[in-house]
XYZ file of N, CA and C in Angstrom:
759
model
N -45.081 -26.780 -9.438
C -43.774 -26.557 -8.793
C -42.740 -26.278 -9.876
N -42.003 -25.167 -9.762
C -41.043 -24.829 -10.795
C -39.725 -25.555 -10.574
N -38.816 -25.376 -11.511
C -37.527 -26.062 -11.476
C -36.795 -25.833 -10.184
N -36.798 -24.570 -9.709
C -36.023 -24.241 -8.521
C -36.619 -24.882 -7.280
N -37.946 -24.952 -7.231
C -38.568 -25.592 -6.086
C -38.267 -27.076 -6.068
N -38.188 -27.704 -7.251
C -37.862 -29.127 -7.284
C -36.423 -29.360 -6.825
N -35.550 -28.485 -7.265
C -34.149 -28.665 -6.905
C -33.877 -28.289 -5.462
N -34.627 -27.264 -4.955
C -34.345 -26.693 -3.636
C -33.259 -25.647 -3.778
N -33.371 -24.611 -2.966
C -32.365 -23.556 -3.014
C -31.442 -23.758 -1.823
N -30.286 -24.214 -2.092
C -29.344 -24.517 -1.026
C -28.023 -23.852 -1.334
N -27.294 -23.564 -0.301
C -25.946 -23.036 -0.453
C -24.969 -24.190 -0.313
N -24.202 -24.422 -1.356
C -23.264 -25.531 -1.380
C -21.870 -24.944 -1.500
N -20.960 -25.380 -0.673
C -19.600 -24.927 -0.819
C -19.019 -25.556 -2.073
N -18.517 -24.720 -2.974
C -18.077 -25.180 -4.273
C -16.809 -26.011 -4.170
N -16.656 -26.908 -5.144
C -15.378 -27.560 -5.322
C -14.391 -26.502 -5.767
N -13.279 -26.419 -5.096
C -12.364 -25.305 -5.314
C -11.025 -25.813 -5.785
N -10.520 -25.198 -6.828
C -9.180 -25.455 -7.300
C -8.353 -24.231 -6.981
N -7.283 -24.385 -6.223
C -6.475 -23.248 -5.812
C -5.138 -23.322 -6.507
N -4.863 -22.356 -7.391
C -3.608 -22.325 -8.126
C -2.618 -21.479 -7.364
N -1.997 -22.048 -6.359
C -1.040 -21.314 -5.552
C -0.164 -22.289 -4.801
N 1.094 -21.959 -4.670
C 2.005 -22.812 -3.918
C 2.402 -22.157 -2.613
N 1.636 -21.162 -2.157
C 1.956 -20.478 -0.916
C 1.845 -21.445 0.252
N 2.726 -21.336 1.253
C 2.629 -22.206 2.420
C 1.333 -21.962 3.170
N 0.931 -22.967 3.981
C -0.340 -22.867 4.678
C -0.408 -21.623 5.546
N 0.730 -21.216 6.111
C 0.738 -20.040 6.985
C 0.471 -18.760 6.229
N 0.592 -18.803 4.886
C 0.373 -17.617 4.065
C -0.946 -17.700 3.307
N -1.903 -18.371 3.918
C -3.216 -18.473 3.300
C -4.294 -17.974 4.256
N -5.375 -17.509 3.650
C -6.554 -17.136 4.396
C -7.754 -17.783 3.747
N -8.898 -17.131 3.841
C -10.136 -17.660 3.268
C -10.775 -16.599 2.394
N -11.244 -17.017 1.226
C -11.969 -16.123 0.321
C -13.417 -16.585 0.254
N -14.331 -15.669 0.561
C -15.758 -15.959 0.507
C -16.385 -15.176 -0.642
N -17.186 -15.859 -1.435
C -17.830 -15.251 -2.598
C -19.329 -15.145 -2.357
N -19.866 -13.926 -2.532
C -21.292 -13.665 -2.330
C -21.915 -13.189 -3.642
N -23.238 -13.305 -3.713
C -24.019 -12.714 -4.803
C -24.981 -11.698 -4.201
N -25.216 -10.601 -4.906
C -26.010 -9.502 -4.353
C -26.836 -8.860 -5.469
N -28.148 -8.780 -5.238
C -29.023 -8.085 -6.181
C -29.382 -6.680 -5.737
N -28.725 -6.192 -4.690
C -28.899 -4.853 -4.138
C -30.231 -4.695 -3.397
N -30.310 -3.601 -2.653
C -31.421 -3.378 -1.736
C -32.757 -3.291 -2.440
N -32.778 -2.834 -3.689
C -34.071 -2.655 -4.368
C -34.831 -3.968 -4.499
N -34.132 -5.093 -4.518
C -34.852 -6.359 -4.604
C -35.624 -6.656 -3.323
N -35.152 -6.141 -2.196
C -35.861 -6.329 -0.937
C -36.969 -5.285 -0.741
N -36.702 -4.060 -1.150
C -37.630 -2.963 -0.867
C -38.615 -2.700 -1.998
N -38.294 -3.169 -3.208
C -39.083 -2.818 -4.375
C -38.694 -1.447 -4.906
N -39.061 -1.169 -6.123
C -38.799 0.148 -6.710
C -39.721 0.357 -7.905
N -39.732 1.556 -8.428
C -40.605 1.911 -9.545
C -39.799 1.914 -10.838
N -40.306 1.212 -11.841
C -39.637 1.146 -13.133
C -39.702 2.498 -13.837
N -38.997 2.615 -14.922
C -38.955 3.886 -15.660
C -40.319 4.268 -16.215
N -41.203 3.257 -16.402
C -42.523 3.533 -16.953
C -43.624 3.462 -15.900
N -43.250 3.598 -14.618
C -44.234 3.816 -13.573
C -44.812 2.582 -12.908
N -44.238 1.402 -13.138
C -44.710 0.188 -12.482
C -43.962 0.002 -11.165
N -44.713 -0.172 -10.078
C -44.127 -0.480 -8.783
C -43.822 -1.971 -8.749
N -42.549 -2.327 -8.654
C -42.115 -3.714 -8.724
C -41.833 -4.248 -7.323
N -42.446 -5.374 -6.998
C -42.198 -6.077 -5.735
C -41.741 -7.486 -6.095
N -40.548 -7.858 -5.665
C -39.980 -9.156 -6.001
C -40.125 -10.125 -4.833
N -40.642 -11.319 -5.136
C -40.694 -12.393 -4.149
C -39.455 -13.276 -4.225
N -38.999 -13.520 -5.445
C -37.805 -14.343 -5.662
C -37.081 -13.831 -6.901
N -35.767 -13.837 -6.851
C -34.954 -13.672 -8.054
C -33.901 -14.778 -7.992
N -34.094 -15.812 -8.791
C -33.199 -16.951 -8.792
C -32.089 -16.724 -9.823
N -30.862 -16.879 -9.376
C -29.684 -16.742 -10.232
C -28.965 -18.079 -10.254
N -28.690 -18.603 -11.448
C -27.951 -19.850 -11.590
C -26.554 -19.543 -12.124
N -25.556 -19.840 -11.305
C -24.163 -19.554 -11.639
C -23.441 -20.829 -12.054
N -22.568 -20.691 -13.044
C -21.619 -21.739 -13.381
C -20.289 -21.454 -12.701
N -19.213 -21.670 -13.413
C -17.877 -21.477 -12.842
C -17.601 -20.000 -12.573
N -17.037 -19.733 -11.396
C -16.594 -18.381 -11.033
C -15.118 -18.461 -10.669
N -14.312 -17.581 -11.253
C -12.873 -17.563 -10.979
C -12.469 -16.204 -10.454
N -11.762 -16.196 -9.333
C -11.202 -14.972 -8.757
C -9.704 -14.957 -9.027
N -9.161 -13.773 -9.336
C -7.761 -13.633 -9.733
C -7.067 -12.561 -8.901
N -5.764 -12.765 -8.686
C -4.870 -11.687 -8.276
C -4.107 -11.248 -9.522
N -4.343 -10.026 -9.981
C -3.704 -9.561 -11.210
C -2.785 -8.379 -10.926
N -1.656 -8.353 -11.606
C -0.687 -7.264 -11.520
C -0.235 -6.947 -12.938
N -0.529 -5.755 -13.470
C -1.260 -4.648 -12.841
C -2.745 -4.974 -12.726
N -3.534 -4.103 -12.070
C -4.973 -4.357 -11.932
C -5.627 -4.571 -13.291
N -6.590 -5.478 -13.324
C -7.278 -5.824 -14.564
C -8.298 -4.761 -14.936
N -8.299 -4.374 -16.211
C -9.261 -3.412 -16.742
C -10.222 -4.148 -17.666
N -11.480 -4.361 -17.250
C -12.406 -5.131 -18.092
C -12.730 -4.451 -19.413
N -12.537 -3.138 -19.484
C -12.843 -2.419 -20.723
C -11.737 -2.543 -21.760
N -10.609 -3.159 -21.391
C -9.468 -3.236 -22.307
C -9.645 -4.306 -23.377
N -10.628 -5.193 -23.198
C -10.928 -6.164 -24.233
C -10.261 -7.510 -24.066
N -9.526 -7.720 -22.969
C -8.884 -9.009 -22.764
C -9.551 -9.756 -21.618
N -8.917 -10.817 -21.145
C -9.417 -11.606 -20.019
C -8.410 -11.537 -18.874
N -8.858 -11.736 -17.626
C -7.906 -11.771 -16.518
C -6.911 -12.911 -16.704
N -5.663 -12.686 -16.264
C -4.615 -13.688 -16.393
C -3.744 -13.631 -15.152
N -3.659 -14.738 -14.444
C -2.871 -14.766 -13.214
C -2.607 -16.204 -12.831
N -1.455 -16.449 -12.190
C -1.164 -17.778 -11.665
C -1.819 -17.998 -10.309
N -2.308 -16.933 -9.684
C -2.945 -17.052 -8.378
C -4.448 -16.886 -8.571
N -5.157 -17.985 -8.471
C -6.595 -17.978 -8.712
C -7.304 -18.843 -7.677
N -8.582 -18.584 -7.515
C -9.486 -19.488 -6.803
C -10.663 -19.735 -7.736
N -10.984 -21.002 -7.965
C -12.052 -21.363 -8.883
C -13.182 -22.039 -8.108
N -14.363 -21.444 -8.172
C -15.575 -22.034 -7.613
C -16.291 -22.712 -8.783
N -16.233 -24.031 -8.821
C -16.602 -24.732 -10.052
C -17.970 -25.401 -10.028
N -18.604 -25.519 -8.874
C -19.885 -26.216 -8.816
C -21.031 -25.292 -9.206
N -21.877 -25.680 -10.177
C -23.060 -24.869 -10.492
C -23.939 -24.687 -9.252
N -24.540 -23.521 -9.149
C -25.334 -23.208 -7.964
C -26.464 -22.261 -8.328
N -27.622 -22.482 -7.707
C -28.750 -21.562 -7.817
C -28.963 -20.898 -6.471
N -29.014 -19.565 -6.463
C -29.263 -18.805 -5.241
C -30.445 -17.875 -5.469
N -31.103 -17.496 -4.381
C -32.208 -16.543 -4.423
C -31.687 -15.203 -3.915
N -31.695 -14.207 -4.789
C -31.152 -12.895 -4.439
C -32.101 -12.081 -3.561
N -33.356 -12.507 -3.442
C -34.300 -11.815 -2.568
C -34.188 -12.460 -1.184
N -33.336 -11.874 -0.372
C -33.036 -12.447 0.937
C -32.555 -11.333 1.839
N -32.764 -11.516 3.145
C -32.261 -10.530 4.091
C -30.736 -10.505 4.112
N -30.113 -11.605 3.753
C -28.667 -11.715 3.709
C -28.225 -12.066 2.291
N -27.106 -11.510 1.885
C -26.566 -11.902 0.584
C -26.262 -13.403 0.601
N -26.677 -14.148 -0.426
C -26.373 -15.575 -0.442
C -24.880 -15.831 -0.651
N -24.362 -16.776 0.118
C -22.970 -17.194 -0.007
C -22.864 -18.206 -1.139
N -22.026 -17.918 -2.107
C -21.826 -18.806 -3.243
C -20.783 -19.868 -2.919
N -19.716 -19.488 -2.214
C -18.675 -20.443 -1.879
C -17.655 -19.847 -0.944
N -16.883 -20.710 -0.310
C -15.832 -20.303 0.612
C -14.649 -21.232 0.400
N -13.430 -20.672 0.305
C -12.284 -21.496 -0.038
C -11.002 -20.917 0.536
N -10.030 -21.810 0.766
C -8.682 -21.358 1.109
C -8.121 -20.561 -0.055
N -7.385 -19.486 0.260
C -6.873 -18.598 -0.781
C -5.514 -18.053 -0.375
N -4.654 -17.835 -1.347
C -3.343 -17.261 -1.093
C -3.468 -15.822 -0.622
N -2.562 -15.415 0.242
C -2.539 -14.028 0.704
C -2.326 -13.097 -0.493
N -3.054 -12.003 -0.522
C -2.931 -11.031 -1.598
C -4.278 -10.436 -1.939
N -4.296 -9.612 -2.968
C -5.499 -8.878 -3.359
C -6.132 -9.547 -4.574
N -7.299 -10.145 -4.386
C -8.063 -10.701 -5.499
C -8.879 -9.559 -6.110
N -8.429 -9.086 -7.257
C -8.946 -7.850 -7.830
C -9.569 -8.038 -9.212
N -9.937 -9.269 -9.549
C -10.629 -9.523 -10.815
C -11.480 -10.772 -10.660
N -12.587 -10.804 -11.391
C -13.514 -11.942 -11.384
C -13.913 -12.284 -12.813
N -14.113 -13.562 -13.032
C -14.739 -14.020 -14.266
C -15.840 -14.995 -13.869
N -17.062 -14.772 -14.389
C -18.175 -15.634 -13.988
C -19.182 -15.769 -15.109
N -19.977 -16.811 -15.005
C -20.980 -17.080 -16.032
C -22.254 -17.606 -15.393
N -23.345 -17.418 -16.104
C -24.613 -18.022 -15.709
C -24.862 -19.256 -16.565
N -25.674 -20.145 -16.034
C -26.124 -21.315 -16.764
C -27.645 -21.261 -16.873
N -28.191 -21.738 -17.986
C -29.650 -21.800 -18.121
C -30.222 -22.598 -16.957
N -31.288 -22.075 -16.318
C -32.157 -20.972 -16.725
C -31.708 -19.578 -16.306
N -30.470 -19.353 -15.940
C -29.862 -18.042 -15.692
C -30.588 -17.213 -14.640
N -31.711 -16.605 -14.998
C -32.449 -15.737 -14.080
C -33.944 -16.038 -14.158
N -34.574 -16.117 -12.997
C -36.031 -16.214 -12.923
C -36.520 -15.170 -11.931
N -37.382 -14.275 -12.390
C -37.894 -13.173 -11.582
C -39.372 -13.428 -11.287
N -39.710 -13.491 -9.999
C -41.077 -13.788 -9.573
C -41.541 -12.666 -8.650
N -42.670 -12.051 -8.975
C -43.170 -10.977 -8.129
C -44.440 -10.385 -8.688
N -44.692 -9.125 -8.358
C -45.868 -8.419 -8.854
C -45.466 -7.021 -9.302
N -46.192 -6.521 -10.283
C -46.024 -5.149 -10.766
C -47.373 -4.449 -10.652
N -47.379 -3.221 -10.142
C -48.632 -2.482 -9.951
C -48.485 -1.077 -10.514
N -49.489 -0.669 -11.259
C -49.570 0.718 -11.735
C -51.040 1.110 -11.740
N -51.361 2.156 -10.994
C -52.761 2.535 -10.865
C -53.552 1.403 -10.227
N -54.664 1.027 -10.859
C -55.489 -0.055 -10.310
C -55.211 -1.394 -10.975
N -54.085 -1.491 -11.691
C -53.698 -2.735 -12.367
C -52.570 -3.405 -11.596
N -52.766 -4.674 -11.229
C -51.733 -5.461 -10.572
C -51.485 -6.710 -11.402
N -50.222 -6.941 -11.769
C -49.861 -8.076 -12.600
C -48.846 -8.959 -11.876
N -49.232 -10.166 -11.499
C -48.213 -11.122 -11.053
C -47.310 -11.462 -12.247
N -46.037 -11.704 -11.979
C -45.159 -12.090 -13.084
C -44.192 -13.188 -12.657
N -43.867 -14.021 -13.629
C -42.870 -15.086 -13.492
C -42.115 -15.105 -14.813
N -40.962 -14.431 -14.828
C -40.210 -14.197 -16.057
C -38.893 -14.954 -15.974
N -38.680 -15.869 -16.918
C -37.442 -16.640 -16.959
C -36.568 -16.122 -18.096
N -35.413 -15.609 -17.721
C -34.456 -15.043 -18.681
C -33.297 -16.030 -18.767
N -33.492 -17.078 -19.577
C -32.552 -18.185 -19.524
C -31.475 -18.122 -20.603
N -31.138 -16.919 -21.032
C -30.017 -16.729 -21.935
C -28.721 -16.745 -21.120
N -27.821 -17.727 -21.349
C -26.560 -17.737 -20.593
C -25.752 -16.470 -20.839
N -25.128 -15.974 -19.786
C -24.314 -14.773 -19.842
C -22.963 -15.058 -19.204
N -21.946 -14.326 -19.615
C -20.617 -14.450 -19.008
C -20.006 -13.060 -18.898
N -19.306 -12.819 -17.800
C -18.749 -11.500 -17.521
C -17.305 -11.611 -17.041
N -16.516 -10.591 -17.373
C -15.214 -10.379 -16.741
C -15.276 -9.031 -16.033
N -14.712 -8.987 -14.823
C -14.854 -7.822 -13.958
C -13.509 -7.478 -13.337
N -13.318 -6.191 -13.066
C -12.139 -5.740 -12.357
C -12.360 -5.697 -10.864
N -11.711 -4.746 -10.204
C -11.754 -4.634 -8.757
C -13.136 -4.178 -8.291
N -13.538 -4.672 -7.129
C -14.787 -4.247 -6.503
C -14.707 -2.761 -6.157
N -15.778 -2.023 -6.460
C -15.852 -0.607 -6.112
C -17.033 -0.402 -5.172
N -16.744 0.135 -3.988
C -17.785 0.370 -2.995
C -17.209 1.099 -1.803
N -17.970 1.106 -0.717
C -17.529 1.828 0.475
C -16.306 1.188 1.116
N -16.126 -0.117 0.930
C -14.991 -0.823 1.512
C -14.266 -1.613 0.428
N -12.957 -1.775 0.601
C -12.200 -2.639 -0.299
C -12.607 -4.084 -0.052
N -12.602 -4.889 -1.106
C -12.899 -6.313 -0.981
C -11.800 -7.116 -1.657
N -11.721 -8.382 -1.285
C -10.760 -9.291 -1.905
C -9.371 -9.243 -1.320
N -9.169 -8.572 -0.177
C -7.857 -8.444 0.443
C -7.666 -9.599 1.433
N -6.988 -10.657 0.999
C -6.780 -11.836 1.842
C -5.484 -11.671 2.623
N -5.570 -11.818 3.932
C -4.393 -11.839 4.802
C -4.331 -13.196 5.497
N -3.165 -13.519 6.059
C -2.950 -14.831 6.649
C -3.945 -15.098 7.778
N -4.568 -16.274 7.717
C -5.454 -16.749 8.782
C -6.674 -15.849 9.008
N -7.123 -15.158 7.966
C -8.316 -14.320 8.083
C -9.174 -14.493 6.833
N -10.388 -13.941 6.878
C -11.330 -14.071 5.767
C -11.473 -12.753 5.028
N -11.629 -12.850 3.729
C -11.957 -11.702 2.883
C -13.102 -12.121 1.980
N -13.797 -11.150 1.432
C -14.935 -11.488 0.576
C -14.864 -10.777 -0.756
N -15.488 -11.400 -1.746
C -15.752 -10.803 -3.043
C -17.244 -10.899 -3.318
N -17.712 -10.104 -4.283
C -19.153 -10.043 -4.528
C -19.452 -9.928 -6.009
N -20.347 -10.777 -6.465
C -20.997 -10.615 -7.765
C -22.247 -9.769 -7.520
N -22.360 -8.641 -8.215
C -23.470 -7.714 -8.009
C -24.267 -7.598 -9.300
N -25.584 -7.660 -9.196
C -26.442 -7.475 -10.364
C -27.308 -6.243 -10.164
N -27.330 -5.358 -11.167
C -28.073 -4.101 -11.114
C -29.335 -4.231 -11.961
N -30.459 -4.528 -11.320
C -31.686 -4.779 -12.076
C -32.358 -3.500 -12.570
N -31.896 -2.339 -12.112
C -32.405 -1.109 -12.717
C -31.927 -0.984 -14.164
N -30.879 -1.704 -14.546
C -30.457 -1.703 -15.951
C -31.495 -2.387 -16.827
N -32.285 -3.271 -16.246
C -33.326 -3.960 -17.005
C -34.635 -3.175 -17.032
N -35.070 -2.711 -15.866
C -36.384 -2.065 -15.764
C -36.322 -0.540 -15.688
N -35.143 0.033 -15.519
C -35.036 1.470 -15.333
C -35.369 1.876 -13.914
N -35.380 3.193 -13.684
C -35.582 3.732 -12.340
C -36.466 4.961 -12.441
N -37.709 4.833 -11.922
C -38.667 5.925 -12.005
C -38.306 7.130 -11.178
N -37.334 7.003 -10.281
C -36.899 8.156 -9.499
C -35.915 9.027 -10.262
N -35.456 8.544 -11.416
C -34.526 9.295 -12.257
C -35.279 9.904 -13.440
N -34.763 10.985 -14.019
C -35.415 11.581 -15.195
C -35.492 10.591 -16.352
N -36.489 10.764 -17.175
C -36.645 9.880 -18.336
C -35.443 9.931 -19.252
N -34.728 11.063 -19.245
C -33.575 11.230 -20.120
C -32.287 10.676 -19.517
N -32.330 10.201 -18.259
C -31.132 9.649 -17.638
C -30.686 8.404 -18.397
N -29.374 8.163 -18.396
C -28.833 7.033 -19.147
C -29.467 5.720 -18.721
N -29.703 5.534 -17.416
C -30.271 4.284 -16.926
C -31.641 4.032 -17.533
N -32.396 5.097 -17.829
C -33.732 4.940 -18.405
C -33.719 4.908 -19.932
N -32.775 5.560 -20.540
C -32.673 5.493 -22.007
C -32.364 4.074 -22.470
N -31.555 3.362 -21.702
C -31.077 2.051 -22.139
C -31.891 0.885 -21.591
N -32.751 1.124 -20.602
C -33.507 0.038 -19.970
C -34.762 -0.297 -20.777
N -35.232 -1.533 -20.631
C -36.446 -1.964 -21.317
C -37.703 -1.451 -20.625
N -37.679 -1.377 -19.293
C -38.893 -1.036 -18.560
C -39.793 -2.256 -18.390
N -40.984 -2.025 -17.846
C -41.906 -3.146 -17.647
C -43.052 -3.145 -18.657
N -43.299 -2.055 -19.343
C -44.413 -1.991 -20.295
C -44.404 -3.136 -21.310
N -43.251 -3.499 -21.891
C -43.283 -4.610 -22.863
C -43.734 -5.932 -22.253
N -43.428 -6.162 -20.966
C -43.912 -7.374 -20.301
C -45.414 -7.268 -20.039
N -45.865 -6.110 -19.592
C -47.291 -5.920 -19.342
C -48.112 -6.121 -20.615
N -47.546 -5.744 -21.756
C -48.267 -5.845 -23.024
C -48.529 -7.289 -23.439
N -47.782 -8.253 -22.882
C -47.990 -9.656 -23.257
C -48.660 -10.432 -22.119
N -49.218 -9.698 -21.142
C -49.878 -10.348 -20.007
C -51.176 -11.025 -20.439
N -51.525 -12.091 -19.747
C -52.831 -12.737 -19.847
C -53.649 -12.305 -18.629
N -54.914 -12.705 -18.523
C -55.675 -12.351 -17.318
C -55.024 -12.847 -16.020
N -54.197 -13.874 -16.104
C -53.529 -14.396 -14.910
C -52.237 -13.663 -14.594
N -51.734 -12.843 -15.510
C -50.484 -12.129 -15.291
C -49.485 -12.406 -16.397
N -48.216 -12.298 -16.074
C -47.139 -12.483 -17.054
C -46.342 -13.721 -16.659
N -46.458 -14.772 -17.454
C -45.612 -15.957 -17.289
C -44.975 -16.229 -18.637
N -43.651 -16.069 -18.707
C -42.995 -16.137 -20.012
C -41.559 -16.601 -19.841
N -41.083 -17.352 -20.828
C -39.688 -17.770 -20.849
C -38.996 -17.128 -22.048
N -37.766 -17.545 -22.277
C -36.961 -16.899 -23.315
C -37.572 -17.067 -24.700
N -38.072 -18.273 -24.985
C -38.697 -18.508 -26.289
C -39.922 -17.625 -26.467
N -40.728 -17.516 -25.411
C -41.905 -16.655 -25.480
C -41.552 -15.205 -25.699
N -40.488 -14.745 -25.064
C -40.065 -13.355 -25.246
C -39.600 -13.111 -26.677
N -38.874 -14.062 -27.247
C -38.448 -13.924 -28.640
C -39.641 -13.823 -29.578
N -40.703 -14.539 -29.251
C -41.886 -14.563 -30.116
C -42.788 -13.352 -29.916
N -42.873 -12.847 -28.689
C -43.899 -11.867 -28.362
C -43.395 -10.431 -28.296
N -42.118 -10.220 -28.004
C -41.592 -8.857 -28.023
C -41.295 -8.442 -29.451
N -41.331 -7.145 -29.693
C -40.924 -6.657 -31.008
C -39.416 -6.850 -31.158
N -38.894 -6.879 -32.400
C -37.442 -7.016 -32.572
C -36.660 -5.940 -31.813
N -37.158 -4.716 -31.809
C -36.456 -3.647 -31.097
C -36.487 -3.893 -29.592
N -37.637 -4.314 -29.059
C -37.732 -4.598 -27.626
C -36.822 -5.756 -27.234
N -36.785 -6.791 -28.072
C -35.950 -7.946 -27.742
C -34.472 -7.562 -27.756
N -34.069 -6.716 -28.694
C -32.674 -6.267 -28.723
C -32.354 -5.420 -27.502
N -33.298 -4.577 -27.070
C -33.088 -3.779 -25.857
C -32.948 -4.687 -24.646
N -33.749 -5.763 -24.595
C -33.637 -6.734 -23.506
C -32.254 -7.365 -23.491
N -31.767 -7.819 -24.637
C -30.438 -8.421 -24.713
C -29.363 -7.459 -24.228
N -29.440 -6.224 -24.684
C -28.439 -5.227 -24.297
C -28.489 -4.966 -22.793
N -29.704 -4.900 -22.228
C -29.837 -4.657 -20.793
C -29.257 -5.811 -19.991
N -29.519 -7.045 -20.411
C -28.980 -8.199 -19.691
C -27.459 -8.199 -19.708
N -26.875 -7.755 -20.793
C -25.418 -7.740 -20.909
C -24.776 -6.675 -20.033
N -25.602 -5.791 -19.462
C -25.064 -4.764 -18.571
C -25.415 -5.015 -17.107
N -26.039 -6.158 -16.795
C -26.445 -6.440 -15.418
C -25.255 -6.650 -14.491
N -24.189 -7.275 -14.990
C -23.097 -7.713 -14.137
C -22.221 -6.577 -13.644
N -21.982 -6.553 -12.329
C -21.111 -5.565 -11.692
C -20.345 -6.228 -10.550
N -19.384 -5.495 -10.013
C -18.739 -5.831 -8.741
C -18.891 -4.592 -7.867
N -19.956 -4.560 -7.057
C -20.339 -3.323 -6.385
C -20.793 -2.339 -7.445
N -20.131 -1.178 -7.503
C -20.384 -0.207 -8.559
C -19.396 -0.338 -9.709
N -18.465 -1.266 -9.582
C -17.504 -1.509 -10.665
C -18.167 -2.242 -11.819
N -17.830 -1.848 -13.021
C -18.452 -2.427 -14.204
C -17.785 -3.741 -14.605
N -18.558 -4.586 -15.263
C -18.058 -5.816 -15.874
C -18.290 -5.711 -17.377
N -17.597 -6.558 -18.117
C -17.818 -6.637 -19.565
C -18.393 -8.006 -19.889
N -19.487 -8.021 -20.656
C -20.079 -9.294 -21.062
C -19.242 -9.874 -22.186
N -18.953 -11.171 -22.056
C -18.097 -11.852 -23.027
C -18.757 -13.159 -23.434
N -18.218 -13.803 -24.472
C -18.692 -15.123 -24.865
C -18.234 -16.124 -23.819
N -19.167 -16.963 -23.367
C -18.836 -17.938 -22.314
C -17.958 -19.051 -22.858
C-alpha cells in the first residue's frame, strides 16, 4: 500500500484566511480546482511513441493564494503577486487528477472582484504517476514519484470562459492546471514542435525498467538517468504549471 492509499484521497475544505474588510453583502464564494486536462482520462501518445494510460496522478499541494491585482499580474515580469485582497487555502492536500470531475481543492468566502493571480506550491511527494505505457508488443506498468517540491506564480486564467470573477452572493472558480505533455511530449505533433523539443518523453523511463515495469522515485531518477536527461526532467517539471492555457513561472518556494 503506497503513501496515498494509507492517507486516503479526500477533499478537505482548506483553512482559509481572507484578507478583506468588505461587508458580508459584498462577498461571494471562491472555489479552487485542480485539473490535469483530458489527456489524463483518455490517454495519449508520447513524443517517442509510447501510448500512455494513467490510472492515478496524485498531486500534493501546499499553500495556495488567490489575489485580486491591479494592474493585472504578469508572471513573466519576475516579481510576485501583491494585493490586500487575497484568499489563502492553507491546508496541505493530496488529490487524484485522474477523475471524471476536476477535484475541488477548497471553497471559501471571498471579496467581490476579479481574482486574477495565483501562487501555489507542491509538497513532497509532489506528483505520483501510476499507469501503463505500451509501444508495439511491449507493455510497461509504471509508478513514478516526482517528489521534487515546486512553486509557481500565475496570472489570469486563459480559456474559453473567464474565471475568478466573484460577485455578491454567487460562486466563482479558479483552476490550477497541469500540462503533462510538457513532460512526455505529444506524438500527434511533429518531432520539431516546441512541446517535443523540450519534453523528456518516456524512453528514459523505459530504459530503467525491470521485468516488473518502472517503479522509481526522485533518488532513483537522479541515479539512473543521465545528467542531460535529469536536467531535461527538471526543466519539464518547471513548466507543468498553468492556469488553463495561461502560463505560470516556477519560483523558489
